[in-house]
Amino acid sequence: GGLWRFTSKVCSVTKCSDFAVSGQWEVVTMHEEKQESAIFDAVMVCTGFLTNPYLPLDSFPGINAFKGQYFHSRQYKHPDIFKDKRVLVIGMGNSGTDIAVEASHLAEKVFLSTTGGGWVISRIFDSGYPWDMVFMTRFQNMLRNSLPTPIVTWLMERKINNWLNHANYGLIPEDRTQLKEFVLNDELPGRIITGKVFIRPSIKEVKENSVIFNNTSKEEPIDIIVFATGYTFAFPFLDESVVKVEDGQASLYKYIFPAHLQKPTLAIIGLIKPLGSMIPTGETQARWAVQVLKGVNKLPPPSVMIEEINARKENKPSWFGLCYCKALQSDYITYIDELLTYINAKPNLFSMLLTDPHLALTVFFGPCSPYQFRLTGPGKWEGARNAIMTQWDRTFKVIKARVVQESPSPFESFLKVFSFLALLVAIFLIFL
């Protein structure tokens, strides 16, 4: 993976004959029809889970008779192809929703077909704040994980429906007990309510120039079908004895290391779906992996790793917090904190409270931005504290062009005291 090898195709990654001793790998690549082989002390596979477009044509009876154009969302480049066309987008993930909205500005009519529905949220949270900077805080995460799953689910559903009543728009998920990936789209509700996008259920049958949806016998004329049906992943350059993909996941310790290798010199980076940003998740994985590859950190015995992998595969609900029951799903802050603990880079709130209470409050109640992961440990950044304390200033600097003098709120001092007391209680509960 990575741009530095982008022009080369990786043909194979195999163990060297003395792998049990050296832990080395032979990597064969193809560049301009010429094969090259090289020996490496370690390999990090960073291809992620969006590698192979999933196009389940067998699930759409009659698709072979369709005379219009159809393609996977990965092939989509520009909305001009939809001009004056009748468009059907299948799949209500982020890609499908984005394509449907873009198409609706040019197409004659747009249908968005969804089997299970989804939660559509705005990028803008209360008071105009970016939603992830408000939602993804250590305080909010601790609160969610302290409450029973049904209560957390109800609270989140209520909050999401305050912006958009999903039942009224035909969007509400059929299964609301398991966490579904949020669909970030500010435009979709407006396109639906103005008749530019029509939400429909799954496809019953595809005809030569039309489709029939499952809730009706009426045929809808269609010119273009876009399959936003997601991706599968595989490692064709690795033998199945090294990494085997089953049921949409691989047997990896902490989503990174194969548990059965004699030497831990192969790391899989980015094969995870956190409820949060993928980039800092992958970076944190890489930081820990490097420490393991260097021998600074040691992995547990294979039996311990395999036991944890099998327990994760069972997907048993914890009954508290959000339900991460689908393959590769994880709690963003909890997972990253676990990896940071291994490299002594997790922020110590208790110690911080004694030495730098202002920073402690900001770290606990403020956005859990990646600056926090650079306060200590290998790769420590001296500018991390200042970046944390000024992140809101940078967030609004580009949009707050008109400045109005604001009078201080009478509750400001009270809220600061309350926040400080809440932090003390939270830390007490954590270490109790």
PDB file of C-alpha atoms in Angstrom, residues 41-46 253-258 264-270 281-299 335 339-340 342-343 378:
ATOM      1  CA  ASP A  41      12.631  -7.746   7.554  1.00  0.00           C
ATOM      2  CA  ALA A  42       8.962  -6.824   8.019  1.00  0.00           C
ATOM      3  CA  VAL A  43       5.849  -6.088   5.962  1.00  0.00           C
ATOM      4  CA  MET A  44       2.921  -3.788   6.682  1.00  0.00           C
ATOM      5  CA  VAL A  45      -0.161  -4.379   4.517  1.00  0.00           C
ATOM      6  CA  CYS A  46      -2.146  -1.134   4.261  1.00  0.00           C
ATOM      7  CA  TYR A 253      -4.953  -9.809  17.077  1.00  0.00           C
ATOM      8  CA  LYS A 254      -6.178  -6.275  17.794  1.00  0.00           C
ATOM      9  CA  TYR A 255      -7.147  -6.145  14.092  1.00  0.00           C
ATOM     10  CA  ILE A 256      -3.425  -6.035  13.209  1.00  0.00           C
ATOM     11  CA  PHE A 257      -1.304  -9.139  13.809  1.00  0.00           C
ATOM     12  CA  PRO A 258      -1.819 -12.753  12.632  1.00  0.00           C
ATOM     13  CA  PRO A 264       5.422 -11.047  14.452  1.00  0.00           C
ATOM     14  CA  THR A 265       6.821  -9.361  11.346  1.00  0.00           C
ATOM     15  CA  LEU A 266       3.590  -8.915   9.380  1.00  0.00           C
ATOM     16  CA  ALA A 267       1.095  -6.201  10.308  1.00  0.00           C
ATOM     17  CA  ILE A 268      -2.267  -5.417   8.680  1.00  0.00           C
ATOM     18  CA  ILE A 269      -3.090  -1.707   8.947  1.00  0.00           C
ATOM     19  CA  GLY A 270      -6.532  -0.180   8.366  1.00  0.00           C
ATOM     20  CA  THR A 281      -6.853   4.972  13.794  1.00  0.00           C
ATOM     21  CA  GLY A 282      -4.519   3.661  11.116  1.00  0.00           C
ATOM     22  CA  GLU A 283      -1.718   5.905  12.336  1.00  0.00           C
ATOM     23  CA  THR A 284      -2.062   4.608  15.897  1.00  0.00           C
ATOM     24  CA  GLN A 285      -2.084   1.042  14.611  1.00  0.00           C
ATOM     25  CA  ALA A 286       1.121   1.761  12.715  1.00  0.00           C
ATOM     26  CA  ARG A 287       2.791   3.334  15.765  1.00  0.00           C
ATOM     27  CA  TRP A 288       2.158   0.241  17.875  1.00  0.00           C
ATOM     28  CA  ALA A 289       3.035  -2.119  15.021  1.00  0.00           C
ATOM     29  CA  VAL A 290       6.409  -0.420  14.584  1.00  0.00           C
ATOM     30  CA  GLN A 291       7.195  -0.908  18.276  1.00  0.00           C
ATOM     31  CA  VAL A 292       6.335  -4.598  17.931  1.00  0.00           C
ATOM     32  CA  LEU A 293       8.399  -4.960  14.745  1.00  0.00           C
ATOM     33  CA  LYS A 294      11.355  -3.302  16.500  1.00  0.00           C
ATOM     34  CA  GLY A 295      11.006  -5.688  19.443  1.00  0.00           C
ATOM     35  CA  VAL A 296      10.269  -2.903  21.919  1.00  0.00           C
ATOM     36  CA  ASN A 297       6.774  -4.303  22.583  1.00  0.00           C
ATOM     37  CA  LYS A 298       6.050  -8.022  22.840  1.00  0.00           C
ATOM     38  CA  LEU A 299       2.859  -9.773  21.793  1.00  0.00           C
ATOM     39  CA  TYR A 335      -9.675   1.050  20.714  1.00  0.00           C
ATOM     40  CA  LEU A 339      -3.157   0.740  21.512  1.00  0.00           C
ATOM     41  CA  LEU A 340      -1.766   3.943  23.042  1.00  0.00           C
ATOM     42  CA  TYR A 342       0.882  -0.395  24.806  1.00  0.00           C
ATOM     43  CA  ILE A 343       3.299   2.364  23.729  1.00  0.00           C
ATOM     44  CA  PRO A 378       7.203   7.689  21.152  1.00  0.00           C
TER      45      PRO A 378
END
